PDB file of C-alpha atoms in Angstrom:
ATOM      1  CA  GLY A   5     -28.402  19.307   8.995  1.00 54.00           C
ATOM      2  CA  ALA A   6     -28.721  16.363   6.680  1.00 80.00           C
ATOM      3  CA  GLY A   7     -25.242  16.522   5.169  1.00 93.00           C
ATOM      4  CA  VAL A   8     -21.658  16.337   6.347  1.00 96.00           C
ATOM      5  CA  SER A   9     -20.549  19.524   8.049  1.00 96.00           C
ATOM      6  CA  GLN A  10     -17.034  20.762   8.717  1.00 97.00           C
ATOM      7  CA  SER A  11     -15.691  23.579  10.822  1.00 97.00           C
ATOM      8  CA  PRO A  12     -14.140  26.003  10.542  1.00 97.00           C
ATOM      9  CA  SER A  13     -14.680  26.686   6.846  1.00 96.00           C
ATOM     10  CA  ASN A  14     -11.457  28.711   6.742  1.00 97.00           C
ATOM     11  CA  LYS A  15      -8.479  28.716   9.055  1.00 97.00           C
ATOM     12  CA  VAL A  16      -5.434  30.953   8.830  1.00 98.00           C
ATOM     13  CA  THR A  17      -2.629  30.145  11.213  1.00 97.00           C
ATOM     14  CA  GLU A  18       1.019  30.885  11.747  1.00 97.00           C
ATOM     15  CA  LYS A  19       3.747  28.377  11.119  1.00 97.00           C
ATOM     16  CA  GLY A  20       4.393  26.303  14.230  1.00 97.00           C
ATOM     17  CA  LYS A  21       0.901  26.610  15.703  1.00 98.00           C
ATOM     18  CA  ASP A  22      -1.444  23.652  16.249  1.00 98.00           C
ATOM     19  CA  VAL A  23      -4.849  23.463  14.535  1.00 98.00           C
ATOM     20  CA  GLU A  24      -7.950  21.327  15.018  1.00 98.00           C
ATOM     21  CA  LEU A  25     -10.390  20.610  12.230  1.00 98.00           C
ATOM     22  CA  ARG A  26     -13.801  19.184  12.970  1.00 98.00           C
ATOM     23  CA  CYS A  27     -16.102  16.916  10.973  1.00 97.00           C
ATOM     24  CA  ASP A  28     -19.731  16.053  11.731  1.00 97.00           C
ATOM     25  CA  PRO A  29     -20.746  13.077   9.554  1.00 96.00           C
ATOM     26  CA  ILE A  30     -24.219  12.097   8.464  1.00 94.00           C
ATOM     27  CA  SER A  31     -26.066  10.445  11.341  1.00 92.00           C
ATOM     28  CA  GLY A  32     -25.837   6.660  11.138  1.00 90.00           C
ATOM     29  CA  HIS A  33     -22.798   6.592   8.871  1.00 92.00           C
ATOM     30  CA  THR A  34     -20.219   4.274  10.391  1.00 91.00           C
ATOM     31  CA  ALA A  35     -17.374   5.055   7.991  1.00 92.00           C
ATOM     32  CA  LEU A  36     -15.550   8.374   8.010  1.00 94.00           C
ATOM     33  CA  TYR A  37     -12.660   9.510   5.817  1.00 94.00           C
ATOM     34  CA  TRP A  38     -10.292  12.480   5.850  1.00 96.00           C
ATOM     35  CA  TYR A  39      -8.677  13.714   2.638  1.00 96.00           C
ATOM     36  CA  ARG A  40      -6.389  16.604   1.728  1.00 96.00           C
ATOM     37  CA  GLN A  41      -6.812  18.456  -1.542  1.00 95.00           C
ATOM     38  CA  SER A  42      -4.064  20.665  -2.880  1.00 91.00           C
ATOM     39  CA  LEU A  43      -4.257  22.642  -6.099  1.00 81.00           C
ATOM     40  CA  GLY A  44      -3.806  20.308  -9.044  1.00 71.00           C
ATOM     41  CA  GLN A  45      -3.145  17.296  -6.823  1.00 75.00           C
ATOM     42  CA  GLY A  46      -6.525  15.629  -6.521  1.00 82.00           C
ATOM     43  CA  LEU A  47      -7.627  14.125  -3.231  1.00 91.00           C
ATOM     44  CA  GLU A  48      -4.955  12.628  -0.991  1.00 92.00           C
ATOM     45  CA  PHE A  49      -6.263  10.024   1.468  1.00 92.00           C
ATOM     46  CA  LEU A  50      -5.285  10.660   5.098  1.00 94.00           C
ATOM     47  CA  ILE A  51      -7.199   8.333   7.421  1.00 93.00           C
ATOM     48  CA  TYR A  52     -10.264   6.067   7.556  1.00 91.00           C
ATOM     49  CA  PHE A  53     -12.460   5.362  10.577  1.00 91.00           C
ATOM     50  CA  GLN A  54     -14.899   2.506  11.000  1.00 89.00           C
ATOM     51  CA  GLY A  55     -16.829   3.412  14.096  1.00 88.00           C
ATOM     52  CA  ASN A  56     -14.327   4.812  16.558  1.00 87.00           C
ATOM     53  CA  SER A  57     -11.368   2.787  15.349  1.00 86.00           C
ATOM     54  CA  ALA A  58      -8.997   3.700  12.549  1.00 82.00           C
ATOM     55  CA  PRO A  59      -8.105   0.537  10.613  1.00 80.00           C
ATOM     56  CA  ASP A  60      -6.244   2.578   8.004  1.00 83.00           C
ATOM     57  CA  LYS A  61      -4.171   5.613   8.891  1.00 84.00           C
ATOM     58  CA  SER A  62      -1.592   4.986   6.210  1.00 85.00           C
ATOM     59  CA  GLY A  63      -2.144   8.337   4.543  1.00 89.00           C
ATOM     60  CA  LEU A  64      -1.144  10.553   7.466  1.00 92.00           C
ATOM     61  CA  PRO A  65       1.930  12.380   6.096  1.00 92.00           C
ATOM     62  CA  SER A  66       3.835  12.689   9.375  1.00 92.00           C
ATOM     63  CA  ASP A  67       3.505  12.218  13.116  1.00 94.00           C
ATOM     64  CA  ARG A  68       2.379  15.852  13.354  1.00 97.00           C
ATOM     65  CA  PHE A  69      -0.989  14.659  12.028  1.00 97.00           C
ATOM     66  CA  SER A  70      -3.451  12.771  14.221  1.00 96.00           C
ATOM     67  CA  ALA A  71      -7.176  12.163  14.251  1.00 95.00           C
ATOM     68  CA  GLU A  72      -9.759  10.762  16.564  1.00 94.00           C
ATOM     69  CA  ARG A  73     -13.417   9.917  16.418  1.00 94.00           C
ATOM     70  CA  THR A  74     -15.664   9.739  19.438  1.00 89.00           C
ATOM     71  CA  GLY A  75     -19.079   8.161  19.904  1.00 87.00           C
ATOM     72  CA  GLY A  76     -18.964   6.856  16.356  1.00 83.00           C
ATOM     73  CA  SER A  77     -19.786  10.362  15.213  1.00 92.00           C
ATOM     74  CA  VAL A  78     -17.716  13.557  15.342  1.00 96.00           C
ATOM     75  CA  SER A  79     -14.108  13.416  14.209  1.00 97.00           C
ATOM     76  CA  THR A  80     -11.253  15.832  14.834  1.00 97.00           C
ATOM     77  CA  LEU A  81      -8.124  16.101  12.716  1.00 97.00           C
ATOM     78  CA  THR A  82      -5.231  17.735  14.575  1.00 97.00           C
ATOM     79  CA  ILE A  83      -2.123  19.127  12.953  1.00 98.00           C
ATOM     80  CA  GLN A  84       0.666  20.039  15.338  1.00 98.00           C
ATOM     81  CA  ARG A  85       3.451  22.519  14.608  1.00 97.00           C
ATOM     82  CA  THR A  86       1.923  23.451  11.261  1.00 97.00           C
ATOM     83  CA  GLN A  87       4.169  23.990   8.261  1.00 97.00           C
ATOM     84  CA  GLN A  88       3.499  25.980   5.099  1.00 96.00           C
ATOM     85  CA  GLU A  89       3.239  22.759   3.079  1.00 94.00           C
ATOM     86  CA  ASP A  90       0.217  21.824   5.223  1.00 96.00           C
ATOM     87  CA  SER A  91      -1.794  24.541   3.462  1.00 96.00           C
ATOM     88  CA  ALA A  92      -4.627  22.818   1.590  1.00 97.00           C
ATOM     89  CA  VAL A  93      -8.333  22.082   1.726  1.00 97.00           C
ATOM     90  CA  TYR A  94      -9.107  19.306   4.190  1.00 98.00           C
ATOM     91  CA  LEU A  95     -12.177  17.300   3.216  1.00 97.00           C
ATOM     92  CA  CYS A  96     -14.161  14.899   5.336  1.00 97.00           C
ATOM     93  CA  ALA A  97     -16.512  12.255   3.938  1.00 95.00           C
ATOM     94  CA  SER A  98     -18.805   9.692   5.490  1.00 94.00           C
ATOM     95  CA  SER A  99     -20.552   6.597   4.180  1.00 91.00           C
ATOM     96  CA  LEU A 100     -22.954   3.964   5.488  1.00 89.00           C
ATOM     97  CA  GLY A 101     -20.190   1.386   5.513  1.00 77.00           C
ATOM     98  CA  GLY A 102     -16.723   0.810   4.125  1.00 69.00           C
ATOM     99  CA  GLY A 103     -17.636  -1.431   1.194  1.00 71.00           C
ATOM    100  CA  ARG A 104     -16.575  -0.857  -2.415  1.00 65.00           C
ATOM    101  CA  LEU A 105     -19.997   0.321  -3.536  1.00 69.00           C
ATOM    102  CA  ASN A 106     -20.707   2.634  -0.661  1.00 78.00           C
ATOM    103  CA  GLU A 107     -21.234   6.242  -1.682  1.00 86.00           C
ATOM    104  CA  GLN A 108     -19.085   8.788   0.096  1.00 90.00           C
ATOM    105  CA  PHE A 109     -20.789  12.027   1.060  1.00 93.00           C
ATOM    106  CA  PHE A 110     -18.367  14.903   1.358  1.00 95.00           C
ATOM    107  CA  GLY A 111     -18.430  17.995   3.503  1.00 96.00           C
ATOM    108  CA  PRO A 112     -17.543  21.425   2.086  1.00 96.00           C
ATOM    109  CA  GLY A 113     -14.027  21.269   3.461  1.00 96.00           C
ATOM    110  CA  THR A 114     -11.816  23.428   5.669  1.00 97.00           C
ATOM    111  CA  ARG A 115      -9.375  25.657   3.817  1.00 96.00           C
ATOM    112  CA  LEU A 116      -6.184  25.826   5.889  1.00 97.00           C
ATOM    113  CA  THR A 117      -3.616  28.508   5.202  1.00 97.00           C
ATOM    114  CA  VAL A 118      -0.334  28.417   7.092  1.00 97.00           C
ATOM    115  CA  LEU A 119       1.578  31.695   6.933  1.00 96.00           C
TER     116      LEU A 119
ATOM    117  CA  THR B   4       3.416   8.258  -9.941  1.00 64.00           C
ATOM    118  CA  GLN B   5      -0.352   8.709 -10.026  1.00 75.00           C
ATOM    119  CA  LEU B   6      -2.358   5.475  -9.935  1.00 87.00           C
ATOM    120  CA  LEU B   7      -5.202   7.064 -11.883  1.00 93.00           C
ATOM    121  CA  GLU B   8      -4.283   9.464 -14.687  1.00 94.00           C
ATOM    122  CA  GLN B   9      -6.952  11.871 -15.828  1.00 96.00           C
ATOM    123  CA  SER B  10      -6.894  13.772 -19.088  1.00 95.00           C
ATOM    124  CA  PRO B  11      -7.170  16.441 -20.110  1.00 96.00           C
ATOM    125  CA  GLN B  12      -6.258  18.408 -17.005  1.00 94.00           C
ATOM    126  CA  PHE B  13      -8.112  21.495 -18.207  1.00 96.00           C
ATOM    127  CA  LEU B  14     -10.913  21.951 -20.721  1.00 97.00           C
ATOM    128  CA  SER B  15     -12.538  25.216 -21.811  1.00 97.00           C
ATOM    129  CA  ILE B  16     -15.375  24.898 -24.309  1.00 97.00           C
ATOM    130  CA  GLN B  17     -18.455  26.675 -25.608  1.00 97.00           C
ATOM    131  CA  GLU B  18     -22.000  25.761 -24.677  1.00 97.00           C
ATOM    132  CA  GLY B  19     -23.373  23.057 -26.963  1.00 97.00           C
ATOM    133  CA  GLU B  20     -20.048  21.306 -27.617  1.00 97.00           C
ATOM    134  CA  ASN B  21     -19.387  17.662 -26.792  1.00 97.00           C
ATOM    135  CA  LEU B  22     -16.425  16.514 -24.703  1.00 97.00           C
ATOM    136  CA  THR B  23     -14.831  13.382 -23.310  1.00 98.00           C
ATOM    137  CA  VAL B  24     -12.740  13.053 -20.153  1.00 98.00           C
ATOM    138  CA  TYR B  25     -10.507  10.041 -19.603  1.00 97.00           C
ATOM    139  CA  CYS B  26      -9.359   8.166 -16.520  1.00 97.00           C
ATOM    140  CA  ASN B  27      -6.595   5.619 -17.155  1.00 96.00           C
ATOM    141  CA  SER B  28      -4.534   3.188 -15.112  1.00 95.00           C
ATOM    142  CA  SER B  29      -2.372   0.111 -15.471  1.00 93.00           C
ATOM    143  CA  SER B  30      -4.128  -1.407 -12.453  1.00 92.00           C
ATOM    144  CA  VAL B  31      -7.437  -3.274 -12.291  1.00 94.00           C
ATOM    145  CA  PHE B  32     -10.259  -1.793 -10.250  1.00 93.00           C
ATOM    146  CA  SER B  33     -13.220  -3.512  -8.617  1.00 91.00           C
ATOM    147  CA  SER B  34     -15.241  -0.317  -8.923  1.00 91.00           C
ATOM    148  CA  LEU B  35     -14.780   3.155 -10.274  1.00 93.00           C
ATOM    149  CA  GLN B  36     -16.666   6.305  -9.443  1.00 94.00           C
ATOM    150  CA  TRP B  37     -16.993   9.735 -11.016  1.00 96.00           C
ATOM    151  CA  TYR B  38     -17.531  12.840  -8.917  1.00 96.00           C
ATOM    152  CA  ARG B  39     -18.141  16.491  -9.747  1.00 96.00           C
ATOM    153  CA  GLN B  40     -16.844  19.211  -7.464  1.00 95.00           C
ATOM    154  CA  GLU B  41     -17.850  22.867  -7.586  1.00 93.00           C
ATOM    155  CA  PRO B  42     -15.782  25.661  -6.014  1.00 88.00           C
ATOM    156  CA  GLY B  43     -16.040  25.786  -2.233  1.00 88.00           C
ATOM    157  CA  GLU B  44     -17.865  22.482  -2.031  1.00 92.00           C
ATOM    158  CA  GLY B  45     -16.991  18.840  -1.608  1.00 94.00           C
ATOM    159  CA  PRO B  46     -17.193  16.328  -4.469  1.00 95.00           C
ATOM    160  CA  VAL B  47     -20.616  14.882  -5.281  1.00 95.00           C
ATOM    161  CA  LEU B  48     -20.972  11.366  -6.635  1.00 94.00           C
ATOM    162  CA  LEU B  49     -22.271  11.081 -10.204  1.00 96.00           C
ATOM    163  CA  VAL B  50     -21.996   7.355 -10.903  1.00 95.00           C
ATOM    164  CA  THR B  51     -20.426   4.052  -9.837  1.00 93.00           C
ATOM    165  CA  VAL B  52     -19.414   1.424 -12.411  1.00 94.00           C
ATOM    166  CA  VAL B  53     -18.387  -2.100 -11.445  1.00 92.00           C
ATOM    167  CA  THR B  54     -18.585  -4.355 -14.516  1.00 93.00           C
ATOM    168  CA  GLY B  55     -16.068  -4.338 -17.361  1.00 94.00           C
ATOM    169  CA  GLY B  56     -17.648  -2.790 -20.463  1.00 95.00           C
ATOM    170  CA  GLU B  57     -20.448  -1.232 -18.436  1.00 96.00           C
ATOM    171  CA  VAL B  58     -22.078   1.911 -19.814  1.00 97.00           C
ATOM    172  CA  LYS B  59     -24.243   4.167 -17.686  1.00 97.00           C
ATOM    173  CA  LYS B  60     -26.126   7.261 -18.737  1.00 97.00           C
ATOM    174  CA  LEU B  61     -27.149  10.187 -16.583  1.00 95.00           C
ATOM    175  CA  LYS B  62     -29.077  12.656 -18.761  1.00 95.00           C
ATOM    176  CA  ARG B  63     -26.417  14.128 -21.081  1.00 97.00           C
ATOM    177  CA  LEU B  64     -23.547  12.312 -19.340  1.00 97.00           C
ATOM    178  CA  THR B  65     -22.391   8.875 -20.494  1.00 98.00           C
ATOM    179  CA  PHE B  66     -19.939   6.863 -18.398  1.00 97.00           C
ATOM    180  CA  GLN B  67     -18.043   3.820 -19.622  1.00 97.00           C
ATOM    181  CA  PHE B  68     -15.891   1.334 -17.732  1.00 97.00           C
ATOM    182  CA  GLY B  69     -13.219  -0.362 -19.818  1.00 96.00           C
ATOM    183  CA  ASP B  70     -13.501  -4.068 -20.592  1.00 95.00           C
ATOM    184  CA  ALA B  71     -10.404  -4.804 -18.498  1.00 95.00           C
ATOM    185  CA  ARG B  72     -11.593  -2.501 -15.685  1.00 95.00           C
ATOM    186  CA  LYS B  73      -8.427  -0.398 -15.981  1.00 96.00           C
ATOM    187  CA  ASP B  74      -9.903   2.746 -17.482  1.00 96.00           C
ATOM    188  CA  SER B  75     -13.052   4.798 -17.757  1.00 97.00           C
ATOM    189  CA  SER B  76     -14.430   7.706 -19.716  1.00 97.00           C
ATOM    190  CA  LEU B  77     -17.019  10.400 -19.191  1.00 98.00           C
ATOM    191  CA  HIS B  78     -18.701  11.879 -22.249  1.00 98.00           C
ATOM    192  CA  ILE B  79     -20.853  15.002 -22.042  1.00 97.00           C
ATOM    193  CA  THR B  80     -23.192  15.807 -24.914  1.00 97.00           C
ATOM    194  CA  ALA B  81     -24.194  19.405 -25.622  1.00 97.00           C
ATOM    195  CA  ALA B  82     -22.375  20.846 -22.606  1.00 97.00           C
ATOM    196  CA  GLN B  83     -24.075  23.575 -20.601  1.00 97.00           C
ATOM    197  CA  PRO B  84     -22.600  26.214 -18.253  1.00 96.00           C
ATOM    198  CA  GLY B  85     -24.054  24.233 -15.334  1.00 95.00           C
ATOM    199  CA  ASP B  86     -21.653  21.408 -16.203  1.00 96.00           C
ATOM    200  CA  THR B  87     -18.728  23.608 -15.161  1.00 96.00           C
ATOM    201  CA  GLY B  88     -16.694  22.047 -12.363  1.00 96.00           C
ATOM    202  CA  LEU B  89     -13.882  19.670 -11.438  1.00 95.00           C
ATOM    203  CA  TYR B  90     -14.516  16.087 -12.520  1.00 97.00           C
ATOM    204  CA  LEU B  91     -12.753  13.450 -10.444  1.00 96.00           C
ATOM    205  CA  CYS B  92     -12.503   9.724 -10.981  1.00 96.00           C
ATOM    206  CA  ALA B  93     -11.905   7.440  -8.025  1.00 94.00           C
ATOM    207  CA  GLY B  94     -11.204   3.731  -8.073  1.00 92.00           C
ATOM    208  CA  ARG B  95     -11.001   0.888  -5.600  1.00 89.00           C
ATOM    209  CA  LEU B  96      -8.268  -1.606  -6.480  1.00 88.00           C
ATOM    210  CA  ALA B  97      -9.348  -5.172  -7.180  1.00 85.00           C
ATOM    211  CA  GLY B  98      -8.302  -7.318  -4.238  1.00 80.00           C
ATOM    212  CA  GLY B  99      -7.176  -4.250  -2.361  1.00 75.00           C
ATOM    213  CA  SER B 100      -8.439  -1.893   0.264  1.00 75.00           C
ATOM    214  CA  TYR B 101     -11.864  -0.316   0.026  1.00 75.00           C
ATOM    215  CA  ILE B 102     -10.206   3.105   0.293  1.00 84.00           C
ATOM    216  CA  PRO B 103     -10.667   4.802  -3.088  1.00 87.00           C
ATOM    217  CA  THR B 104      -7.769   6.338  -4.978  1.00 89.00           C
ATOM    218  CA  PHE B 105      -8.548   9.628  -6.693  1.00 92.00           C
ATOM    219  CA  GLY B 106      -7.235  11.055  -9.934  1.00 93.00           C
ATOM    220  CA  ARG B 107      -6.086  14.681 -10.065  1.00 93.00           C
ATOM    221  CA  GLY B 108      -9.237  15.763 -11.849  1.00 94.00           C
ATOM    222  CA  THR B 109     -10.294  17.522 -15.019  1.00 96.00           C
ATOM    223  CA  SER B 110     -11.284  21.158 -14.636  1.00 95.00           C
ATOM    224  CA  LEU B 111     -14.103  21.948 -17.085  1.00 97.00           C
ATOM    225  CA  ILE B 112     -15.348  25.422 -17.956  1.00 97.00           C
ATOM    226  CA  VAL B 113     -18.350  25.755 -20.256  1.00 97.00           C
ATOM    227  CA  HIS B 114     -18.820  29.262 -21.626  1.00 97.00           C
ATOM    228  CA  PRO B 115     -22.341  30.495 -22.470  1.00 95.00           C
TER     229      PRO B 115
END
């Protein structure tokens, strides 16, 4: 498709399990971002990729969170030993570059529920 | 503390009314963007403003960037039910990273 896609759209897991969230950015977009959106909290930045490298991972809340990007395209966000406070919508966005005027195109998000 | 404060948090109005949403900060931004997000979807960019005092219009939506580039407003004239959604402002700090900081959003409901 032409837009950013994310899978799965919904994920329900039990506390302590690991989850993987996938993001397919727009073809040709070198910059990729992961955000977390909780009710009433706006978008919380998690990590930024330029190509396959992550020059800014300052938003990852703990070492249980990690992300990788391969081939300058698909990215996977992994959460290990999930906790109930990890429940949120995880949004991925891509842009042509990382400059201040670049438009971010967002995917529909993955809604994660940790029981 | 939130770098970008949006107000009001919630707004419920009737079709045809006017409204203004505010995005305020004590920090200076090199650019500021407004997004609209509908349920189950990601945010969609509405506008980018970069110059202090800049005003941009998008049909019935008017966006203004403050002279000091610390605040912005979104004004909707004659709101329609299709305007319903979560409005988010996002700014990139002057001299800082290109990673945008988002406000918590204003949830708007326009009743027919």
